[in-house]
Amino acid sequence: MMKTEILTLLRESEDFISGQQLCEKFGVSRTAVWKAIGRLKKEGYQIEAVQNRGYRLAVTPDAFSEAELASRIHTAWAGKRLHYYGRTDSTNLRAKQLAEENAPHGTLVVADMQTAGRGRRGRGWESPAGTNVYFTILLRPDDINADMISILTLVMALSVSEAIDETAGTQTKIKWPNDIILNGRKIVGILSEMSAEPKYIHYVVTGVGINVGTQRFSEELAQKATSLEAELGHKISRAMLVEKAMERFEENYEIFRRSGDMGGLKESYERRLVNTGREVRVLDLEHEFSGRAVGINDTGELLVQTEDGVMHTVYAGEVSVRGIYGYV
Ligand code: BTN
């Protein structure tokens, strides 16, 4: 789309770009360029036009639109196909539908607002408009089994944690398996799902919700949830978060692919793991025990050592892990 490419050029150039340069670059008329600029303005971009100099983009820290995202994502496959919704039920549902329609590996669905945001354990995910990030990526790994889903979720948690730190200068942590924590409270939730149809089991959708701007959470969540802007006190670009998340995810996914497990990413993941060295209580359907978390293994299970010295491997999805002093 020319509009997207013009936006990329304007963002990357520190100076004015002349109308003539744009015409030559795209091989179109001045009128066509002028129309594309007009469409960008309609989407809220402030584009300065000065006679004899050309066009320049004013800083727009929170532009969040299809053109904005497409002009930033330059990965080989992660997010290369983009579906943007101002409002949708759930990006996970959209991604599953696209998967059934044969959308390729790496297809990305982004929304500004969700009316039926899904959380883990059948819960919902608060998804107001204009302030947070909701996205889902469609993955078609070479081999799918139940372990794969939880590993892909860990790969995403690592990638989003890195992306947030690059964008916001934070030092976020991961609460195993896949919550991202800032100052002891949750800022990101991740939900992976796979197709329920046996004949189409060859894909996974991994959905990410990043609390960027929410200032007040419901009473139920206020103790354990927070947002980037509430913690930092200034604006964070949502589009840059998605851009960086795609970059980090593409790279980490390739590392995962080489071994088919968490082996190559374990160290990076463990550096961010908030549970390490802490007492955790593990609850599953049958029993409950406490121990000290020491790290993860190659399949992404949490290693928990009990007082008798025995090392237990805790499988994601089956259990809930609580810090004994509260949420983390
Ligand atoms: C959790 O409960 O921690 C997981 C929350 C996952 C929320 C994200 S928002 C984008 C994607 N679409 C959904 O409906 N859910 C995920």
mmCIF file of C-alpha atoms and ligand atoms in Angstrom:
data_model
loop_
_atom_site.group_PDB
_atom_site.id
_atom_site.type_symbol
_atom_site.label_atom_id
_atom_site.label_comp_id
_atom_site.label_asym_id
_atom_site.label_seq_id
_atom_site.Cartn_x
_atom_site.Cartn_y
_atom_site.Cartn_z
ATOM 1 C CA MET A 1 0.000 0.000 0.000
ATOM 2 C CA MET A 2 1.487 3.339 -1.015
ATOM 3 C CA LYS A 3 0.033 5.069 2.031
ATOM 4 C CA THR A 4 1.957 2.697 4.307
ATOM 5 C CA GLU A 5 5.180 3.143 2.384
ATOM 6 C CA ILE A 6 4.886 6.927 2.448
ATOM 7 C CA LEU A 7 4.400 6.726 6.186
ATOM 8 C CA THR A 8 7.533 4.592 6.530
ATOM 9 C CA LEU A 9 9.575 7.083 4.507
ATOM 10 C CA LEU A 10 8.257 10.068 6.436
ATOM 11 C CA ARG A 11 8.977 8.420 9.775
ATOM 12 C CA GLU A 12 12.469 7.373 8.798
ATOM 13 C CA SER A 13 13.448 10.719 7.348
ATOM 14 C CA GLU A 14 14.466 13.465 9.697
ATOM 15 C CA ASP A 15 13.974 16.134 7.092
ATOM 16 C CA PHE A 16 11.262 17.093 4.616
ATOM 17 C CA ILE A 17 10.653 14.768 1.685
ATOM 18 C CA SER A 18 9.639 16.530 -1.491
ATOM 19 C CA GLY A 19 6.492 15.631 -3.396
ATOM 20 C CA GLN A 20 8.723 15.100 -6.406
ATOM 21 C CA GLN A 21 10.809 12.483 -4.583
ATOM 22 C CA LEU A 22 7.663 10.627 -3.564
ATOM 23 C CA CYS A 23 6.279 10.696 -7.119
ATOM 24 C CA GLU A 24 9.506 9.296 -8.508
ATOM 25 C CA LYS A 25 9.835 6.676 -5.820
ATOM 26 C CA PHE A 26 6.368 5.255 -6.478
ATOM 27 C CA GLY A 27 6.089 6.166 -10.138
ATOM 28 C CA VAL A 28 2.806 7.999 -9.587
ATOM 29 C CA SER A 29 1.412 11.484 -10.126
ATOM 30 C CA ARG A 30 1.524 14.363 -7.656
ATOM 31 C CA THR A 31 -2.206 14.045 -7.258
ATOM 32 C CA ALA A 32 -1.853 10.402 -6.207
ATOM 33 C CA VAL A 33 0.749 11.347 -3.593
ATOM 34 C CA TRP A 34 -1.396 14.184 -2.368
ATOM 35 C CA LYS A 35 -4.376 11.846 -2.012
ATOM 36 C CA ALA A 36 -2.366 9.297 -0.036
ATOM 37 C CA ILE A 37 -1.161 12.091 2.269
ATOM 38 C CA GLY A 38 -4.782 13.174 2.647
ATOM 39 C CA ARG A 39 -5.762 9.671 3.738
ATOM 40 C CA LEU A 40 -2.999 9.615 6.342
ATOM 41 C CA LYS A 41 -4.186 12.972 7.673
ATOM 42 C CA LYS A 42 -7.687 11.567 7.970
ATOM 43 C CA GLU A 43 -6.275 8.783 10.142
ATOM 44 C CA GLY A 44 -4.928 11.435 12.484
ATOM 45 C CA TYR A 45 -1.340 11.915 11.335
ATOM 46 C CA GLN A 46 -0.123 15.474 11.464
ATOM 47 C CA ILE A 47 1.724 15.981 8.227
ATOM 48 C CA GLU A 48 3.251 19.327 7.615
ATOM 49 C CA ALA A 49 3.363 20.462 3.978
ATOM 50 C CA VAL A 50 5.711 23.294 3.117
ATOM 51 C CA GLN A 51 6.074 24.795 -0.323
ATOM 52 C CA ASN A 52 9.358 23.970 -2.046
ATOM 53 C CA ARG A 53 10.359 21.605 0.741
ATOM 54 C CA GLY A 54 7.711 18.923 0.795
ATOM 55 C CA TYR A 55 6.225 16.865 3.582
ATOM 56 C CA ARG A 56 7.242 16.145 7.156
ATOM 57 C CA LEU A 57 5.642 14.038 9.853
ATOM 58 C CA ALA A 58 4.976 15.513 13.277
ATOM 59 C CA VAL A 59 5.659 13.132 16.171
ATOM 60 C CA THR A 60 2.603 10.995 16.875
ATOM 61 C CA PRO A 61 3.447 8.870 19.890
ATOM 62 C CA ASP A 62 0.248 6.941 20.085
ATOM 63 C CA ALA A 63 -0.807 6.333 16.520
ATOM 64 C CA PHE A 64 -2.244 2.823 16.430
ATOM 65 C CA SER A 65 -3.666 1.867 13.060
ATOM 66 C CA GLU A 66 -3.142 -0.586 10.257
ATOM 67 C CA ALA A 67 -0.878 1.814 8.359
ATOM 68 C CA GLU A 68 1.144 2.655 11.457
ATOM 69 C CA LEU A 69 1.738 -1.000 12.289
ATOM 70 C CA ALA A 70 2.389 -2.106 8.711
ATOM 71 C CA SER A 71 4.908 0.679 8.216
ATOM 72 C CA ARG A 72 6.866 -0.465 11.268
ATOM 73 C CA ILE A 73 6.886 -4.251 10.948
ATOM 74 C CA HIS A 74 9.799 -5.338 8.770
ATOM 75 C CA THR A 75 10.237 -8.919 9.900
ATOM 76 C CA ALA A 76 10.506 -11.849 7.488
ATOM 77 C CA TRP A 77 7.308 -13.617 8.604
ATOM 78 C CA ALA A 78 6.135 -12.630 12.090
ATOM 79 C CA GLY A 79 3.407 -10.078 11.499
ATOM 80 C CA LYS A 80 4.091 -9.792 7.812
ATOM 81 C CA ARG A 81 0.409 -10.446 7.121
ATOM 82 C CA LEU A 82 -1.535 -8.054 9.280
ATOM 83 C CA HIS A 83 -5.222 -7.845 10.119
ATOM 84 C CA TYR A 84 -6.117 -4.779 12.149
ATOM 85 C CA TYR A 85 -9.479 -4.187 13.831
ATOM 86 C CA GLY A 86 -10.617 -1.030 15.562
ATOM 87 C CA ARG A 87 -12.965 -3.296 17.440
ATOM 88 C CA THR A 88 -13.491 -7.040 17.415
ATOM 89 C CA ASP A 89 -14.717 -9.790 19.732
ATOM 90 C CA SER A 90 -11.329 -11.402 20.410
ATOM 91 C CA THR A 91 -8.124 -11.443 18.377
ATOM 92 C CA ASN A 92 -7.718 -15.132 19.298
ATOM 93 C CA LEU A 93 -11.082 -15.895 17.702
ATOM 94 C CA ARG A 94 -10.199 -13.857 14.600
ATOM 95 C CA ALA A 95 -6.854 -15.654 14.295
ATOM 96 C CA LYS A 96 -8.535 -19.055 14.572
ATOM 97 C CA GLN A 97 -10.965 -18.103 11.855
ATOM 98 C CA LEU A 98 -8.111 -16.925 9.611
ATOM 99 C CA ALA A 99 -6.310 -20.203 10.311
ATOM 100 C CA GLU A 100 -9.318 -22.154 9.082
ATOM 101 C CA GLU A 101 -9.202 -20.017 5.948
ATOM 102 C CA ASN A 102 -5.589 -21.111 5.403
ATOM 103 C CA ALA A 103 -3.849 -17.924 6.511
ATOM 104 C CA PRO A 104 -0.072 -18.444 6.659
ATOM 105 C CA HIS A 105 2.287 -18.948 9.601
ATOM 106 C CA GLY A 106 3.005 -15.594 11.219
ATOM 107 C CA THR A 107 -0.322 -13.932 10.384
ATOM 108 C CA LEU A 108 -0.934 -11.245 12.995
ATOM 109 C CA VAL A 109 -4.256 -9.952 14.272
ATOM 110 C CA VAL A 110 -4.232 -6.690 16.224
ATOM 111 C CA ALA A 111 -7.161 -4.868 17.799
ATOM 112 C CA ASP A 112 -7.624 -1.528 19.490
ATOM 113 C CA MET A 113 -10.545 -2.912 21.491
ATOM 114 C CA GLN A 114 -12.063 -6.328 22.221
ATOM 115 C CA THR A 115 -15.650 -6.916 23.181
ATOM 116 C CA ALA A 116 -15.073 -10.509 24.331
ATOM 117 C CA GLY A 117 -11.402 -10.630 25.357
ATOM 118 C CA ARG A 118 -10.502 -14.092 26.607
ATOM 119 C CA GLY A 119 -8.260 -14.879 29.560
ATOM 120 C CA ARG A 120 -6.938 -18.147 30.897
ATOM 121 C CA ARG A 121 -9.077 -20.591 32.862
ATOM 122 C CA GLY A 122 -12.209 -19.370 31.145
ATOM 123 C CA ARG A 123 -11.855 -15.865 32.507
ATOM 124 C CA GLY A 124 -12.243 -12.676 30.491
ATOM 125 C CA TRP A 125 -9.641 -10.029 29.694
ATOM 126 C CA GLU A 126 -10.515 -6.365 30.190
ATOM 127 C CA SER A 127 -10.029 -4.819 26.744
ATOM 128 C CA PRO A 128 -11.048 -1.135 26.597
ATOM 129 C CA ALA A 129 -10.405 0.994 23.474
ATOM 130 C CA GLY A 130 -7.605 3.439 22.759
ATOM 131 C CA THR A 131 -5.199 2.455 25.474
ATOM 132 C CA ASN A 132 -3.820 -1.100 25.495
ATOM 133 C CA VAL A 133 -2.420 -3.707 23.122
ATOM 134 C CA TYR A 134 -4.262 -6.863 22.091
ATOM 135 C CA PHE A 135 -2.734 -9.105 19.470
ATOM 136 C CA THR A 136 -2.659 -12.741 18.365
ATOM 137 C CA ILE A 137 -0.205 -14.490 16.096
ATOM 138 C CA LEU A 138 -1.039 -17.602 14.098
ATOM 139 C CA LEU A 139 1.648 -20.281 14.208
ATOM 140 C CA ARG A 140 2.012 -23.418 12.191
ATOM 141 C CA PRO A 141 4.878 -25.285 13.869
ATOM 142 C CA ASP A 142 6.428 -28.304 12.139
ATOM 143 C CA ASP A 143 5.198 -30.654 14.828
ATOM 144 C CA ILE A 144 2.296 -30.102 17.176
ATOM 145 C CA ASN A 145 1.759 -31.707 20.521
ATOM 146 C CA ALA A 146 0.524 -30.486 23.863
ATOM 147 C CA ASP A 147 4.042 -29.577 25.076
ATOM 148 C CA MET A 148 4.492 -27.409 22.028
ATOM 149 C CA ILE A 149 1.660 -25.108 23.006
ATOM 150 C CA SER A 150 3.137 -24.381 26.391
ATOM 151 C CA ILE A 151 6.624 -23.911 24.934
ATOM 152 C CA LEU A 152 5.321 -21.464 22.314
ATOM 153 C CA THR A 153 3.658 -19.536 25.099
ATOM 154 C CA LEU A 154 6.954 -19.321 26.994
ATOM 155 C CA VAL A 155 8.735 -18.180 23.814
ATOM 156 C CA MET A 156 6.140 -15.427 23.478
ATOM 157 C CA ALA A 157 6.450 -14.419 27.138
ATOM 158 C CA LEU A 158 10.211 -14.044 26.748
ATOM 159 C CA SER A 159 9.805 -12.065 23.517
ATOM 160 C CA VAL A 160 7.192 -9.668 24.875
ATOM 161 C CA SER A 161 9.200 -9.099 28.044
ATOM 162 C CA GLU A 162 12.233 -8.198 25.908
ATOM 163 C CA ALA A 163 10.099 -6.012 23.620
ATOM 164 C CA ILE A 164 8.685 -4.052 26.554
ATOM 165 C CA ASP A 165 12.144 -3.476 28.013
ATOM 166 C CA GLU A 166 13.462 -2.252 24.658
ATOM 167 C CA THR A 167 10.524 0.089 24.206
ATOM 168 C CA ALA A 168 10.049 1.385 27.726
ATOM 169 C CA GLY A 169 13.477 0.946 29.306
ATOM 170 C CA THR A 170 12.013 -1.263 32.044
ATOM 171 C CA GLN A 171 13.275 -4.485 33.565
ATOM 172 C CA THR A 172 10.222 -6.660 33.401
ATOM 173 C CA LYS A 173 10.134 -10.145 34.886
ATOM 174 C CA ILE A 174 8.267 -13.312 33.979
ATOM 175 C CA LYS A 175 6.109 -15.154 36.468
ATOM 176 C CA TRP A 176 6.127 -18.736 35.273
ATOM 177 C CA PRO A 177 4.747 -19.754 32.939
ATOM 178 C CA ASN A 178 3.707 -16.604 31.121
ATOM 179 C CA ASP A 179 2.648 -13.562 33.066
ATOM 180 C CA ILE A 180 4.856 -10.509 32.702
ATOM 181 C CA ILE A 181 5.451 -8.560 35.868
ATOM 182 C CA LEU A 182 6.455 -4.984 36.541
ATOM 183 C CA ASN A 183 6.981 -3.792 40.118
ATOM 184 C CA GLY A 184 5.379 -6.960 41.454
ATOM 185 C CA ARG A 185 2.185 -6.716 39.446
ATOM 186 C CA LYS A 186 0.966 -8.212 36.202
ATOM 187 C CA ILE A 187 1.105 -6.134 32.999
ATOM 188 C CA VAL A 188 0.786 -8.877 30.374
ATOM 189 C CA GLY A 189 -1.318 -12.002 29.964
ATOM 190 C CA ILE A 190 -0.866 -14.611 27.240
ATOM 191 C CA LEU A 191 -3.357 -17.187 26.039
ATOM 192 C CA SER A 192 -2.502 -19.870 23.483
ATOM 193 C CA GLU A 193 -5.182 -22.000 21.939
ATOM 194 C CA MET A 194 -5.179 -24.671 19.299
ATOM 195 C CA SER A 195 -7.816 -25.757 16.899
ATOM 196 C CA ALA A 196 -10.525 -27.965 18.332
ATOM 197 C CA GLU A 197 -11.139 -29.532 14.951
ATOM 198 C CA PRO A 198 -9.175 -32.753 14.699
ATOM 199 C CA LYS A 199 -8.580 -32.364 11.012
ATOM 200 C CA TYR A 200 -7.134 -28.891 11.396
ATOM 201 C CA ILE A 201 -4.918 -29.427 14.384
ATOM 202 C CA HIS A 202 -1.889 -27.975 12.677
ATOM 203 C CA TYR A 203 -1.911 -24.559 14.171
ATOM 204 C CA VAL A 204 -1.677 -22.653 17.406
ATOM 205 C CA VAL A 205 -2.809 -19.109 18.082
ATOM 206 C CA THR A 206 -0.944 -17.176 20.757
ATOM 207 C CA GLY A 207 -2.698 -14.077 22.050
ATOM 208 C CA VAL A 208 -1.097 -11.308 24.063
ATOM 209 C CA GLY A 209 -2.717 -8.554 26.080
ATOM 210 C CA ILE A 210 -0.411 -5.770 27.276
ATOM 211 C CA ASN A 211 -1.767 -3.292 29.802
ATOM 212 C CA VAL A 212 -0.262 -0.101 28.463
ATOM 213 C CA GLY A 213 -2.472 2.769 29.527
ATOM 214 C CA THR A 214 -5.163 1.505 31.900
ATOM 215 C CA GLN A 215 -5.069 3.707 34.991
ATOM 216 C CA ARG A 216 -7.749 2.064 37.093
ATOM 217 C CA PHE A 217 -8.481 -1.619 37.330
ATOM 218 C CA SER A 218 -11.597 -3.251 38.676
ATOM 219 C CA GLU A 219 -11.552 -3.904 42.409
ATOM 220 C CA GLU A 220 -10.963 -7.557 41.736
ATOM 221 C CA LEU A 221 -7.771 -6.897 39.728
ATOM 222 C CA ALA A 222 -6.348 -3.817 41.419
ATOM 223 C CA GLN A 223 -4.128 -5.813 43.801
ATOM 224 C CA LYS A 224 -2.449 -7.869 41.144
ATOM 225 C CA ALA A 225 -2.639 -5.897 37.877
ATOM 226 C CA THR A 226 -1.031 -2.691 36.704
ATOM 227 C CA SER A 227 -0.086 -0.992 33.425
ATOM 228 C CA LEU A 228 3.117 0.329 31.919
ATOM 229 C CA GLU A 229 2.004 3.954 31.921
ATOM 230 C CA ALA A 230 0.586 3.746 35.450
ATOM 231 C CA GLU A 231 3.989 2.544 36.662
ATOM 232 C CA LEU A 232 6.177 4.806 34.531
ATOM 233 C CA GLY A 233 4.089 7.970 34.502
ATOM 234 C CA HIS A 234 4.569 8.687 30.815
ATOM 235 C CA LYS A 235 3.293 7.603 27.395
ATOM 236 C CA ILE A 236 4.529 4.438 25.724
ATOM 237 C CA SER A 237 4.036 3.819 21.993
ATOM 238 C CA ARG A 238 1.678 0.882 21.490
ATOM 239 C CA ALA A 239 2.743 0.468 17.877
ATOM 240 C CA MET A 240 6.383 0.221 18.888
ATOM 241 C CA LEU A 241 5.500 -2.498 21.411
ATOM 242 C CA VAL A 242 3.903 -4.581 18.660
ATOM 243 C CA GLU A 243 6.804 -3.890 16.281
ATOM 244 C CA LYS A 244 9.426 -4.973 18.847
ATOM 245 C CA ALA A 245 7.368 -7.966 19.942
ATOM 246 C CA MET A 246 7.327 -9.254 16.360
ATOM 247 C CA GLU A 247 11.088 -8.715 16.007
ATOM 248 C CA ARG A 248 11.934 -10.479 19.235
ATOM 249 C CA PHE A 249 9.439 -13.274 18.630
ATOM 250 C CA GLU A 250 10.704 -14.025 15.142
ATOM 251 C CA GLU A 251 14.260 -14.332 16.402
ATOM 252 C CA ASN A 252 13.378 -16.399 19.469
ATOM 253 C CA TYR A 253 11.085 -18.673 17.469
ATOM 254 C CA GLU A 254 13.950 -19.528 15.120
ATOM 255 C CA ILE A 255 16.095 -20.458 18.132
ATOM 256 C CA PHE A 256 13.253 -22.613 19.461
ATOM 257 C CA ARG A 257 12.882 -24.282 16.048
ATOM 258 C CA ARG A 258 16.466 -25.448 15.894
ATOM 259 C CA SER A 259 16.034 -27.708 18.924
ATOM 260 C CA GLY A 260 12.247 -27.978 19.099
ATOM 261 C CA ASP A 261 12.362 -27.081 22.783
ATOM 262 C CA MET A 262 13.364 -24.350 25.253
ATOM 263 C CA GLY A 263 17.032 -25.443 25.348
ATOM 264 C CA GLY A 264 18.409 -22.458 23.439
ATOM 265 C CA LEU A 265 16.223 -19.920 25.239
ATOM 266 C CA LYS A 266 16.366 -21.313 28.753
ATOM 267 C CA GLU A 267 19.069 -18.969 29.978
ATOM 268 C CA SER A 268 17.386 -15.826 28.681
ATOM 269 C CA TYR A 269 14.080 -16.990 30.113
ATOM 270 C CA GLU A 270 15.586 -17.827 33.504
ATOM 271 C CA ARG A 271 17.270 -14.431 33.743
ATOM 272 C CA ARG A 272 13.786 -12.941 33.749
ATOM 273 C CA LEU A 273 12.104 -15.536 35.905
ATOM 274 C CA VAL A 274 10.732 -13.856 39.009
ATOM 275 C CA ASN A 275 10.072 -17.132 40.822
ATOM 276 C CA THR A 276 13.706 -18.226 41.055
ATOM 277 C CA GLY A 277 14.820 -18.728 44.624
ATOM 278 C CA ARG A 278 11.345 -18.023 45.951
ATOM 279 C CA GLU A 279 9.018 -20.261 47.840
ATOM 280 C CA VAL A 280 6.073 -21.278 45.702
ATOM 281 C CA ARG A 281 2.963 -23.218 46.430
ATOM 282 C CA VAL A 282 1.954 -25.601 43.689
ATOM 283 C CA LEU A 283 -1.685 -26.522 43.443
ATOM 284 C CA ASP A 284 -3.028 -29.120 41.093
ATOM 285 C CA LEU A 285 -6.148 -31.206 41.105
ATOM 286 C CA GLU A 286 -4.798 -33.845 43.470
ATOM 287 C CA HIS A 287 -2.265 -32.267 45.726
ATOM 288 C CA GLU A 288 -0.665 -29.166 46.976
ATOM 289 C CA PHE A 289 2.922 -28.679 48.045
ATOM 290 C CA SER A 290 5.419 -25.926 48.689
ATOM 291 C CA GLY A 291 9.015 -25.687 47.633
ATOM 292 C CA ARG A 292 11.663 -23.409 46.215
ATOM 293 C CA ALA A 293 11.570 -22.627 42.478
ATOM 294 C CA VAL A 294 14.977 -23.054 40.877
ATOM 295 C CA GLY A 295 14.404 -22.625 37.138
ATOM 296 C CA ILE A 296 12.925 -24.438 34.158
ATOM 297 C CA ASN A 297 13.947 -27.481 32.125
ATOM 298 C CA ASP A 298 14.166 -27.871 28.351
ATOM 299 C CA THR A 299 10.452 -28.569 28.019
ATOM 300 C CA GLY A 300 9.595 -25.428 29.945
ATOM 301 C CA GLU A 301 8.464 -27.126 33.131
ATOM 302 C CA LEU A 302 9.117 -25.310 36.396
ATOM 303 C CA LEU A 303 11.650 -27.009 38.670
ATOM 304 C CA VAL A 304 10.590 -26.903 42.303
ATOM 305 C CA GLN A 305 12.695 -28.358 45.076
ATOM 306 C CA THR A 306 10.978 -29.517 48.252
ATOM 307 C CA GLU A 307 12.613 -29.527 51.697
ATOM 308 C CA ASP A 308 13.525 -33.204 51.447
ATOM 309 C CA GLY A 309 15.774 -32.274 48.494
ATOM 310 C CA VAL A 310 13.532 -33.837 45.855
ATOM 311 C CA MET A 311 13.236 -31.914 42.589
ATOM 312 C CA HIS A 312 9.718 -31.773 41.133
ATOM 313 C CA THR A 313 8.862 -30.797 37.585
ATOM 314 C CA VAL A 314 5.697 -28.785 37.316
ATOM 315 C CA TYR A 315 3.846 -28.842 34.042
ATOM 316 C CA ALA A 316 2.200 -25.618 32.860
ATOM 317 C CA GLY A 317 -1.514 -25.707 32.376
ATOM 318 C CA GLU A 318 -2.106 -28.259 35.105
ATOM 319 C CA VAL A 319 -1.306 -26.222 38.096
ATOM 320 C CA SER A 320 -1.293 -22.792 39.493
ATOM 321 C CA VAL A 321 1.807 -21.487 41.168
ATOM 322 C CA ARG A 322 1.512 -18.846 43.835
ATOM 323 C CA GLY A 323 4.193 -17.041 45.678
ATOM 324 C CA ILE A 324 3.660 -17.601 49.355
ATOM 325 C CA TYR A 325 3.805 -13.854 50.025
ATOM 326 C CA GLY A 326 1.164 -12.820 47.526
ATOM 327 C CA TYR A 327 0.862 -12.744 43.794
ATOM 328 C CA VAL A 328 4.504 -13.350 42.741
HETATM 329 C C1 BTN B 1 -4.492 -14.354 30.926
HETATM 330 O O1 BTN B 1 -5.562 -14.703 31.447
HETATM 331 O O2 BTN B 1 -3.521 -14.027 31.597
HETATM 332 C C2 BTN B 1 -4.377 -14.361 29.421
HETATM 333 C C3 BTN B 1 -4.954 -13.127 28.793
HETATM 334 C C4 BTN B 1 -4.772 -13.061 27.290
HETATM 335 C C5 BTN B 1 -5.410 -11.824 26.689
HETATM 336 C C6 BTN B 1 -5.109 -11.643 25.233
HETATM 337 S S1 BTN B 1 -5.648 -10.073 24.611
HETATM 338 C C7 BTN B 1 -5.340 -10.597 22.974
HETATM 339 C C8 BTN B 1 -5.783 -12.039 22.884
HETATM 340 N N1 BTN B 1 -7.201 -12.102 22.561
HETATM 341 C C9 BTN B 1 -7.913 -12.614 23.565
HETATM 342 O O3 BTN B 1 -9.152 -12.748 23.553
HETATM 343 N N2 BTN B 1 -7.116 -12.938 24.592
HETATM 344 C C10 BTN B 1 -5.723 -12.660 24.291
#
